[in-house]
Amino acid sequence: MSVAPVPTLDFEDRFARELGEMALPWQAEPAPDPRLLALNEPLAAELGLAADWLRGPDGLRFLVGNLVPSGATPVAQAYSGHQFGGFTPRLGDGRALLLGEVVTPGGRRLDLHLKGSGRTPFARGGDGLAAVGPMLREYVISEAMHALGIPTTRSLAVVATGRPVYRETVVPGAVLARVASSHLRVGSFQYAAATGDLDLLRRLADHAISRHHPGAAEAPHRYLALFEAVVSAQASLVARWMLVGFVHGVMNTDNMTISGETIDYGPCAFLDVFDPATVFSSIDAGGRYAYGNQPVVAEWNLARLAEALLPLLAEDQEQAIALAVEALGRFREQYSAAWTAGMRAKLGLPSDAEAAEAAALVDDLLVMLQANHVDYTSFFRGLGSAARGEPEPVRGLVLDLASLDDWLGRWLALAPDGQAMDRVNPAYIPRNHLVEEALTAGVAGELGPLHRLLEAVTVPFDERPGLERYAAPAPEDFGSYVTFCGT
Ligand code: AMP
Ligand code: MG
């Protein structure tokens, strides 16, 4: 393993130093023939990395973990997790490494993390690898989420390794270089709590406060304030998912961050037709992580975080539980407030619109969208035109025109602002049929469709000529969509 200076990049290893019990030094497997499939140049610039260097041989070795920069200590992170409700005490990074933290020229501390870099001691039965398709999928969807203004981990690059990966068939392997505020998860706290080492749990909480919720350090009860801050961040995050029609698909506690960023894009997908029961993941037979369940699951996960934090909340357990229950009780009101404000913005309603009237409009609309199997994204985008006197785009989407026209009349009476709506209702999301098309081509080595899709979804609110097919609903014959985990 060679050590070489990485131009203008300052690597630190604060996580590994402060939380050594949860950081297992490890190295990436050598990639026989690294080839760059996608590079996020604006993000590289934000990190202070030269795109030309990243494209070169040293840059590619760096992006697959085979060139470790000075100051970096690659580690596999230990964490636990409730997966579909069942607790696994020792999960951890089975196929990923935290390279370290980068302090950007702008002064932000960000994790640089590699996914698909080979087996680690946490791999259990897994091969430690990732395939090109799923890594390109994380790249597209996370960057689309970022462009939609939703907190998320980012994707810096996808590099094909030249190594075959054995799934249902033999597929090409890849490493995703991911950037995040941190990789601290609810499962990280569950792991620290399960060790019974109170000092470790306290150090983890202090680390999280300092990196994500520094305001908590000033509060009379800093660990309670940390929990409250995570509750707020997650309430706001999940409200944003719901407003844009995002289904995460695998909201296990190891896939929920302390920072409030969306993480681990596995079987995720966006709604086409509006239906709260929508499930895309092949393994979610019971619909635990269905679109409409996401707020309840987030609250359940936060209850697991509260349990892990109990020893820090009060010496007396009854008292600790009372504090946790009260803080968690605020999730619902915070979620509802964020979602209601977001829906009002999607409908372009003026701030003085009467709350009960706005709520009735929203309720009636969602019932109508579901009953008529309406494409969620196209409908809201079309409403912007309807506010400007052109109802035809939305009238073309709803079968029950009498109900729609009645609803439009009530809504237009409130004088909605179409311009403001276009700034919150995206024209372009990574629609399932387009993602599939781009990934199928990308796996075969044809990257044009991926780059055209990225061009659309990374500027989602700005409708542009030539991109009409990226704004259109799925073709009738696309059928029901199924996604897969951990591949
Ligand atoms: P996920 O649900 O994809 O976030 O992954 C859950 C756990 O499985 C994590 O501990 C991952 O590191 C691990 N994992 C997923 N896929 C693999 C793989 N191919 N090899 C080793 N570990 C894996
Ligand atoms: Mg995960």
mmCIF file of C-alpha atoms in Angstrom, residues 345-348 377-397 404 407-408 411-412 415-427 461 463 471:
data_model
loop_
_atom_site.group_PDB
_atom_site.id
_atom_site.type_symbol
_atom_site.label_atom_id
_atom_site.label_comp_id
_atom_site.label_asym_id
_atom_site.label_seq_id
_atom_site.Cartn_x
_atom_site.Cartn_y
_atom_site.Cartn_z
ATOM 1 C CA ALA A 345 -45.758 25.430 -0.286
ATOM 2 C CA LYS A 346 -46.403 22.684 -2.844
ATOM 3 C CA LEU A 347 -49.908 24.107 -3.300
ATOM 4 C CA GLY A 348 -48.593 27.675 -3.493
ATOM 5 C CA THR A 377 -44.568 14.445 -9.369
ATOM 6 C CA SER A 378 -46.274 15.352 -12.648
ATOM 7 C CA PHE A 379 -49.434 16.384 -10.873
ATOM 8 C CA PHE A 380 -47.775 18.843 -8.508
ATOM 9 C CA ARG A 381 -45.594 20.266 -11.259
ATOM 10 C CA GLY A 382 -48.688 20.618 -13.431
ATOM 11 C CA LEU A 383 -50.490 22.504 -10.681
ATOM 12 C CA GLY A 384 -48.026 25.351 -11.178
ATOM 13 C CA SER A 385 -49.410 25.730 -14.706
ATOM 14 C CA ALA A 386 -52.963 25.447 -13.389
ATOM 15 C CA ALA A 387 -52.242 28.357 -11.036
ATOM 16 C CA ARG A 388 -51.263 30.360 -14.138
ATOM 17 C CA GLY A 389 -54.547 29.545 -15.864
ATOM 18 C CA GLU A 390 -53.525 26.369 -17.738
ATOM 19 C CA PRO A 391 -55.244 23.414 -16.044
ATOM 20 C CA GLU A 392 -54.839 21.025 -19.013
ATOM 21 C CA PRO A 393 -51.621 19.334 -17.775
ATOM 22 C CA VAL A 394 -53.336 18.245 -14.541
ATOM 23 C CA ARG A 395 -56.691 17.579 -16.211
ATOM 24 C CA GLY A 396 -54.864 15.083 -18.432
ATOM 25 C CA LEU A 397 -53.789 13.101 -15.362
ATOM 26 C CA LEU A 404 -60.795 17.563 -9.983
ATOM 27 C CA TRP A 407 -61.131 20.852 -6.189
ATOM 28 C CA LEU A 408 -59.342 23.227 -8.613
ATOM 29 C CA TRP A 411 -57.927 25.914 -4.610
ATOM 30 C CA LEU A 412 -57.809 28.695 -7.238
ATOM 31 C CA ALA A 415 -54.947 32.661 -5.433
ATOM 32 C CA PRO A 416 -52.018 30.195 -5.380
ATOM 33 C CA ASP A 417 -48.606 31.441 -6.513
ATOM 34 C CA GLY A 418 -47.521 29.347 -9.522
ATOM 35 C CA GLN A 419 -43.961 30.740 -9.606
ATOM 36 C CA ALA A 420 -43.358 29.822 -5.982
ATOM 37 C CA MET A 421 -44.764 26.340 -6.665
ATOM 38 C CA ASP A 422 -42.269 25.755 -9.467
ATOM 39 C CA ARG A 423 -39.477 26.311 -6.962
ATOM 40 C CA VAL A 424 -40.668 23.474 -4.702
ATOM 41 C CA ASN A 425 -42.346 21.003 -7.089
ATOM 42 C CA PRO A 426 -39.621 19.358 -9.179
ATOM 43 C CA ALA A 427 -40.022 18.768 -12.900
ATOM 44 C CA PHE A 461 -36.806 22.713 -10.694
ATOM 45 C CA GLU A 463 -37.645 22.875 -16.856
ATOM 46 C CA ALA A 471 -40.470 14.918 -16.831
#
